Structure formats: structure tokens, C-alpha cells
Amino acid sequence: MLRTVQKGVPVNDQLQLLIALQKVDTTILAAIRQVEVLPARLGNHESAFRNAESECSRAERVLADSAEKKRGKEREISEAKDRSAKLKARTSEIKKSTEYQANLAEVERAEAGVSNLEAALALILADAETARQTVAAQKARIEQEQSALVIVRQEIAAEAASKNDEIKRLKSERKKIVQQLESEVNNQYMNLMRMHRGVAVTEAKDAVCQGCNLHIPPQLYVEIKSGYAIETCPECRRILYHIRLEGNGLSAVSVVSEPTAAD
Ligand SMILES: [Zn+2]
């Protein structure tokens, strides 16, 4: 038979308070972690923005270099063409056949030289075009990332403000709970919080400590289930509680006692 304990009236109010305190602290810690990771979200956009900027300036340098190269190559082509034209002009004045042959060969070489220079110029122009396209694309990306940064900064600020409000509210909730805790119990809780990185109170589920997975000895489990006193795990020292099935499913922490072997 179930012990009839008025719902909401804990058998051990200190245990009940500890469970509530752990719940609040877990929520506070999660909210703090969420605030802590917010700037990282900004970091991703900032690095995308910086990448776009450096890609853009690299392409701009390539573009400037190719303009310089283009001018140089055009000068070379014009000089080579002049040379070729002069050689051709000389052809009609040459009378000796050997000299004529030699001049023809020189004209051919000069013309080949012009072709080579023109091919080199075409490559420079193609590189310049690629660089121009890169600059345009990266400028668009910079603009995009800049707008994204503005939006993300606003989102982060709003989210941080809302989380900080939540933390503030939870801290005042926490304060009210701590005020009702016996100082010795509070000390025990705080020591466990430090020792176990934020988890001092945990569930004993199916006779297993959910903090360290220790299989709880039967007699201790019976006591935990009764909820009469603050019981701790023999292994990790965490404070243990038991959730019992109520009606259609899991609910309220079982400080409302169940029939046990002790009854
Ligand atoms: Zn344990």
C-alpha cells in the first residue's frame, strides 16, 4: 500500500530543495555556456570576412602586376615590330644574294619574335581577366559577409541579453532556495558541485547512480527510495534521489514515499 503523503509536501524538505537547487544550477550553467559560445559564432563570420579581404587584395595585386607586365610586353612588341619593319625595308636595297638570304632569315626571326611576344601578352591578359573576376567575386563576398556580420552581431547581442536575463532570474530563484537550506547541507552541496563540475545531486535509477554508474547496494537503494534522508553514493558521494512512476508516467521526485521493504 502506498503511504499517503500530501502531494507537494516533501518527506525531507532539504532533499527536495537540493533537487530544485541542482535543477536551477544545471540550467544556469547551461545558459552560461550558451553565452560563452556566442562570440564563436561571430568568429566564423569574421574569419570568412577576413579571408574574402585577403583573397581580394591578393587578386588586386595580381591585377596591378599584370597591368605593369602588359605595358612592358606592349613596349617590347612595338620595338620588335619596328625592328622587323626595318629589316623588311632593307630587303629591297640588298643586292648580294648571300646578304639577301641572311636578311630574310633575320626577318623571319624577328617576325617569330613578335609572335612569341604576342602570345606572352595574351597570357598576361588572360591572367588579368581572371584576377579581375576574382576581385569582383571577393568584393561581393566582402559585402555579403559585412551584412552577415551586422545581423549576427545583433542576434548575438539579443541572445546574450535574453540569456543574461534568464541567468539573473535563475540566480534569484537560486537565492530563495539557498535561504531555506541548512548551511551544512549547502556546504555539502557546494563541495560536491566543485568536485563534480556542476553535478552534485543525481538520480538513482534502477539502483544505479547516474553520476558514476555505481550499482547501489539494496538497503541503501531502499533508503534512497524512501526519501526520508539525504543519502549519498558510496562511490562518488553525490546526493541521490529517486523518481517514481506516478499515474501515466514519470513525474515528481519521489520524496513522496513508496512502500518499501522497510515498511
Ligand atoms: Zn555515484
Short mmCIF file of C-alpha atoms and ligand atoms in Angstrom, two decimals:
data_model
loop_
_atom_site.label_atom_id
_atom_site.label_comp_id
_atom_site.label_asym_id
_atom_site.label_seq_id
_atom_site.Cartn_x
_atom_site.Cartn_y
_atom_site.Cartn_z
CA MET A 1 0.00 0.00 0.00
CA LEU A 2 1.23 3.49 -0.81
CA ARG A 3 1.95 5.76 2.04
CA THR A 4 -0.40 8.66 1.79
CA VAL A 5 1.68 11.77 1.86
CA GLN A 6 0.09 15.01 0.80
CA LYS A 7 1.34 15.83 -2.67
CA GLY A 8 3.89 18.62 -2.71
CA VAL A 9 4.78 18.15 0.93
CA PRO A 10 8.21 16.59 0.98
CA VAL A 11 9.25 13.99 3.45
CA ASN A 12 12.66 15.58 3.52
CA ASP A 13 12.39 19.23 2.59
CA GLN A 14 16.16 19.63 2.44
CA LEU A 15 16.43 16.89 -0.20
CA GLN A 16 13.58 18.47 -2.11
CA LEU A 17 15.39 21.82 -2.00
CA LEU A 18 18.65 20.20 -3.13
CA ILE A 19 16.92 18.66 -6.14
CA ALA A 20 15.42 22.03 -7.02
CA LEU A 21 18.77 23.75 -6.50
CA GLN A 22 20.57 21.30 -8.75
CA LYS A 23 17.96 21.84 -11.43
CA VAL A 24 18.38 25.61 -11.24
CA ASP A 25 22.20 25.36 -11.20
CA THR A 26 22.24 22.99 -14.16
CA THR A 27 20.10 25.47 -16.09
CA ILE A 28 22.32 28.39 -15.02
CA LEU A 29 25.48 26.53 -16.08
CA ALA A 30 23.96 25.63 -19.44
CA ALA A 31 22.89 29.25 -20.00
CA ILE A 32 26.40 30.49 -19.10
CA ARG A 33 27.94 28.02 -21.56
CA GLN A 34 25.50 29.18 -24.23
CA VAL A 35 26.54 32.80 -23.65
CA GLU A 36 30.21 31.80 -23.72
CA VAL A 37 29.95 30.17 -27.15
CA LEU A 38 28.07 33.10 -28.71
CA PRO A 39 31.21 35.05 -29.73
CA ALA A 40 32.48 31.94 -31.56
CA ARG A 41 29.53 32.29 -33.92
CA LEU A 42 30.73 35.82 -34.70
CA GLY A 43 34.26 34.47 -35.14
CA ASN A 44 33.21 32.26 -38.04
CA HIS A 45 31.80 35.22 -39.93
CA GLU A 46 34.76 37.41 -39.03
CA SER A 47 37.20 34.88 -40.42
CA ALA A 48 35.11 34.47 -43.60
CA PHE A 49 35.19 38.26 -43.93
CA ARG A 50 38.98 38.40 -43.37
CA ASN A 51 39.50 35.57 -45.88
CA ALA A 52 37.49 37.44 -48.50
CA GLU A 53 39.52 40.59 -47.81
CA SER A 54 42.88 38.87 -48.18
CA GLU A 55 41.75 36.97 -51.31
CA CYS A 56 40.59 40.28 -52.76
CA SER A 57 43.84 42.15 -52.06
CA ARG A 58 45.85 39.22 -53.43
CA ALA A 59 43.84 39.38 -56.69
CA GLU A 60 44.21 43.17 -56.75
CA ARG A 61 47.99 42.80 -56.54
CA VAL A 62 47.90 40.26 -59.40
CA LEU A 63 45.81 42.74 -61.39
CA ALA A 64 48.25 45.62 -60.75
CA ASP A 65 51.21 43.39 -61.63
CA SER A 66 49.59 42.28 -64.85
CA ALA A 67 48.89 45.90 -65.86
CA GLU A 68 52.61 46.58 -65.41
CA LYS A 69 53.53 43.41 -67.33
CA LYS A 70 51.08 44.30 -70.09
CA ARG A 71 52.67 47.75 -70.61
CA GLY A 72 56.15 46.18 -70.70
CA LYS A 73 55.11 43.50 -73.15
CA GLU A 74 53.36 46.01 -75.43
CA ARG A 75 56.54 48.10 -75.49
CA GLU A 76 58.58 45.01 -76.39
CA ILE A 77 56.12 44.11 -79.17
CA SER A 78 56.24 47.59 -80.64
CA GLU A 79 60.05 47.56 -80.60
CA ALA A 80 60.17 44.10 -82.17
CA LYS A 81 57.73 45.20 -84.89
CA ASP A 82 59.87 48.26 -85.64
CA ARG A 83 62.92 46.06 -85.91
CA SER A 84 61.09 43.67 -88.23
CA ALA A 85 59.82 46.55 -90.41
CA LYS A 86 63.33 47.98 -90.72
CA LEU A 87 64.70 44.58 -91.74
CA LYS A 88 61.97 44.23 -94.36
CA ALA A 89 62.67 47.71 -95.69
CA ARG A 90 66.32 46.82 -96.08
CA THR A 91 65.44 43.79 -98.28
CA SER A 92 64.85 45.89 -101.41
CA GLU A 93 68.20 47.66 -101.01
CA ILE A 94 70.23 44.45 -100.78
CA LYS A 95 71.96 43.39 -103.98
CA LYS A 96 74.11 40.45 -102.92
CA SER A 97 72.27 37.15 -102.77
CA THR A 98 74.07 35.91 -99.62
CA GLU A 99 73.23 39.12 -97.79
CA TYR A 100 69.69 38.89 -99.08
CA GLN A 101 69.32 35.34 -97.69
CA ALA A 102 70.77 36.38 -94.38
CA ASN A 103 68.42 39.33 -94.15
CA LEU A 104 65.40 37.16 -94.99
CA ALA A 105 66.35 34.77 -92.19
CA GLU A 106 66.64 37.73 -89.83
CA VAL A 107 63.21 38.99 -90.91
CA GLU A 108 61.77 35.56 -90.15
CA ARG A 109 63.38 35.50 -86.71
CA ALA A 110 62.12 38.99 -85.97
CA GLU A 111 58.57 38.04 -87.00
CA ALA A 112 58.72 34.88 -84.89
CA GLY A 113 59.88 37.04 -82.01
CA VAL A 114 56.84 39.30 -82.44
CA SER A 115 54.53 36.25 -82.42
CA ASN A 116 56.10 34.95 -79.23
CA LEU A 117 55.72 38.30 -77.56
CA GLU A 118 52.09 38.49 -78.64
CA ALA A 119 51.42 35.02 -77.21
CA ALA A 120 53.00 36.10 -73.93
CA LEU A 121 50.81 39.21 -73.92
CA ALA A 122 47.71 37.04 -74.44
CA LEU A 123 48.64 35.03 -71.32
CA ILE A 124 49.11 38.22 -69.31
CA LEU A 125 45.69 39.46 -70.47
CA ALA A 126 44.07 36.14 -69.54
CA ASP A 127 45.64 36.28 -66.07
CA ALA A 128 44.45 39.85 -65.69
CA GLU A 129 40.92 38.83 -66.62
CA THR A 130 40.94 36.00 -64.06
CA ALA A 131 42.23 38.41 -61.42
CA ARG A 132 39.54 40.95 -62.34
CA GLN A 133 36.85 38.31 -61.90
CA THR A 134 38.36 37.25 -58.57
CA VAL A 135 38.37 40.84 -57.33
CA ALA A 136 34.71 41.26 -58.31
CA ALA A 137 33.70 37.98 -56.67
CA GLN A 138 35.63 38.70 -53.45
CA LYS A 139 34.23 42.24 -53.25
CA ALA A 140 30.74 40.76 -53.44
CA ARG A 141 31.70 38.25 -50.74
CA ILE A 142 33.11 41.02 -48.52
CA GLU A 143 29.85 42.93 -48.82
CA GLN A 144 27.88 39.76 -48.06
CA GLU A 145 29.97 38.92 -45.02
CA GLN A 146 29.76 42.51 -43.79
CA SER A 147 25.96 42.39 -43.85
CA ALA A 148 26.01 38.94 -42.26
CA LEU A 149 28.28 40.28 -39.50
CA VAL A 150 25.89 43.13 -38.74
CA ILE A 151 22.98 40.70 -38.47
CA VAL A 152 24.88 38.11 -36.44
CA ARG A 153 26.18 40.82 -34.07
CA GLN A 154 22.60 41.94 -33.47
CA GLU A 155 21.42 38.35 -32.97
CA ILE A 156 24.24 37.60 -30.57
CA ALA A 157 23.62 40.77 -28.57
CA ALA A 158 19.91 39.95 -28.34
CA GLU A 159 20.56 36.34 -27.41
CA ALA A 160 23.17 37.29 -24.81
CA ALA A 161 20.79 39.84 -23.29
CA SER A 162 17.97 37.32 -23.09
CA LYS A 163 20.26 34.61 -21.65
CA ASN A 164 21.66 37.06 -19.11
CA ASP A 165 18.12 37.97 -18.07
CA GLU A 166 17.38 34.29 -17.66
CA ILE A 167 20.54 33.78 -15.61
CA LYS A 168 19.62 36.74 -13.43
CA ARG A 169 16.14 35.33 -12.84
CA LEU A 170 17.54 31.87 -12.09
CA LYS A 171 20.07 33.32 -9.67
CA SER A 172 17.32 34.98 -7.68
CA GLU A 173 15.41 31.69 -7.73
CA ARG A 174 18.58 30.02 -6.51
CA LYS A 175 18.97 32.56 -3.72
CA LYS A 176 15.47 31.77 -2.44
CA ILE A 177 16.25 28.06 -2.38
CA VAL A 178 19.61 28.54 -0.64
CA GLN A 179 17.93 30.68 2.03
CA GLN A 180 15.88 27.66 3.03
CA LEU A 181 18.82 25.26 3.00
CA GLU A 182 20.63 24.39 6.20
CA SER A 183 24.14 25.80 5.92
CA GLU A 184 25.72 22.39 6.47
CA VAL A 185 23.67 20.92 3.62
CA ASN A 186 24.55 23.87 1.43
CA ASN A 187 28.25 23.38 2.16
CA GLN A 188 27.99 19.70 1.28
CA TYR A 189 26.23 20.62 -1.96
CA MET A 190 28.78 23.29 -2.90
CA ASN A 191 31.72 20.96 -2.22
CA LEU A 192 30.14 18.33 -4.45
CA MET A 193 29.47 20.92 -7.15
CA ARG A 194 33.16 21.85 -7.17
CA MET A 195 34.26 18.22 -7.03
CA HIS A 196 31.95 17.02 -9.79
CA ARG A 197 31.90 20.00 -12.16
CA GLY A 198 28.35 21.07 -11.58
CA VAL A 199 26.54 17.84 -10.74
CA ALA A 200 26.10 17.35 -7.00
CA VAL A 201 22.64 15.81 -6.92
CA THR A 202 21.71 13.00 -9.25
CA GLU A 203 19.14 10.34 -9.80
CA ALA A 204 19.39 6.77 -8.55
CA LYS A 205 17.76 4.99 -11.47
CA ASP A 206 17.18 1.24 -11.42
CA ALA A 207 19.57 1.08 -8.47
CA VAL A 208 22.36 2.75 -10.44
CA CYS A 209 23.95 6.09 -9.53
CA GLN A 210 23.54 8.26 -12.64
CA GLY A 211 26.63 10.23 -11.64
CA CYS A 212 29.18 7.42 -11.59
CA ASN A 213 27.22 4.28 -12.63
CA LEU A 214 27.79 2.55 -9.34
CA HIS A 215 25.32 -0.20 -8.59
CA ILE A 216 23.75 0.93 -5.34
CA PRO A 217 23.55 -1.65 -2.51
CA PRO A 218 19.92 -2.83 -2.00
CA GLN A 219 19.47 -1.46 1.52
CA LEU A 220 20.78 1.97 0.52
CA TYR A 221 18.52 1.98 -2.54
CA VAL A 222 15.56 1.31 -0.30
CA GLU A 223 16.53 4.29 1.83
CA ILE A 224 17.02 6.50 -1.23
CA LYS A 225 13.58 5.47 -2.47
CA SER A 226 12.01 6.36 0.84
CA GLY A 227 13.34 9.91 0.53
CA TYR A 228 13.48 10.31 4.31
CA ALA A 229 17.07 11.41 4.47
CA ILE A 230 19.85 12.80 2.33
CA GLU A 231 21.69 9.73 1.08
CA THR A 232 24.91 9.80 -0.91
CA CYS A 233 26.56 7.49 -3.39
CA PRO A 234 29.21 5.32 -1.69
CA GLU A 235 31.48 5.86 -4.69
CA CYS A 236 31.18 9.47 -5.94
CA ARG A 237 29.50 10.94 -2.80
CA ARG A 238 26.84 12.66 -4.91
CA ILE A 239 23.48 13.16 -3.26
CA LEU A 240 20.99 10.66 -4.67
CA TYR A 241 17.26 10.81 -5.20
CA HIS A 242 14.71 8.57 -6.80
CA ILE A 243 11.97 9.37 -9.29
CA ARG A 244 8.90 7.21 -9.04
CA LEU A 245 6.23 6.47 -11.60
CA GLU A 246 3.09 8.42 -10.96
CA GLY A 247 -0.13 7.86 -12.86
CA ASN A 248 0.57 7.92 -16.59
CA GLY A 249 4.27 8.42 -16.43
CA LEU A 250 7.32 9.80 -14.74
CA SER A 251 6.73 12.80 -12.59
CA ALA A 252 7.51 14.37 -9.28
CA VAL A 253 10.57 13.36 -7.44
CA SER A 254 9.88 10.52 -5.11
CA VAL A 255 10.29 12.26 -1.89
CA VAL A 256 6.68 11.27 -1.64
CA SER A 257 7.45 7.85 -0.34
CA GLU A 258 6.64 4.46 -1.69
CA PRO A 259 6.03 1.23 0.15
CA THR A 260 9.40 -0.28 0.73
CA ALA A 261 10.90 -3.30 2.35
CA ALA A 262 11.42 -1.06 5.35
CA ASP A 263 7.67 -0.56 5.80
ZN ZN B 1 27.93 7.74 -7.73
#
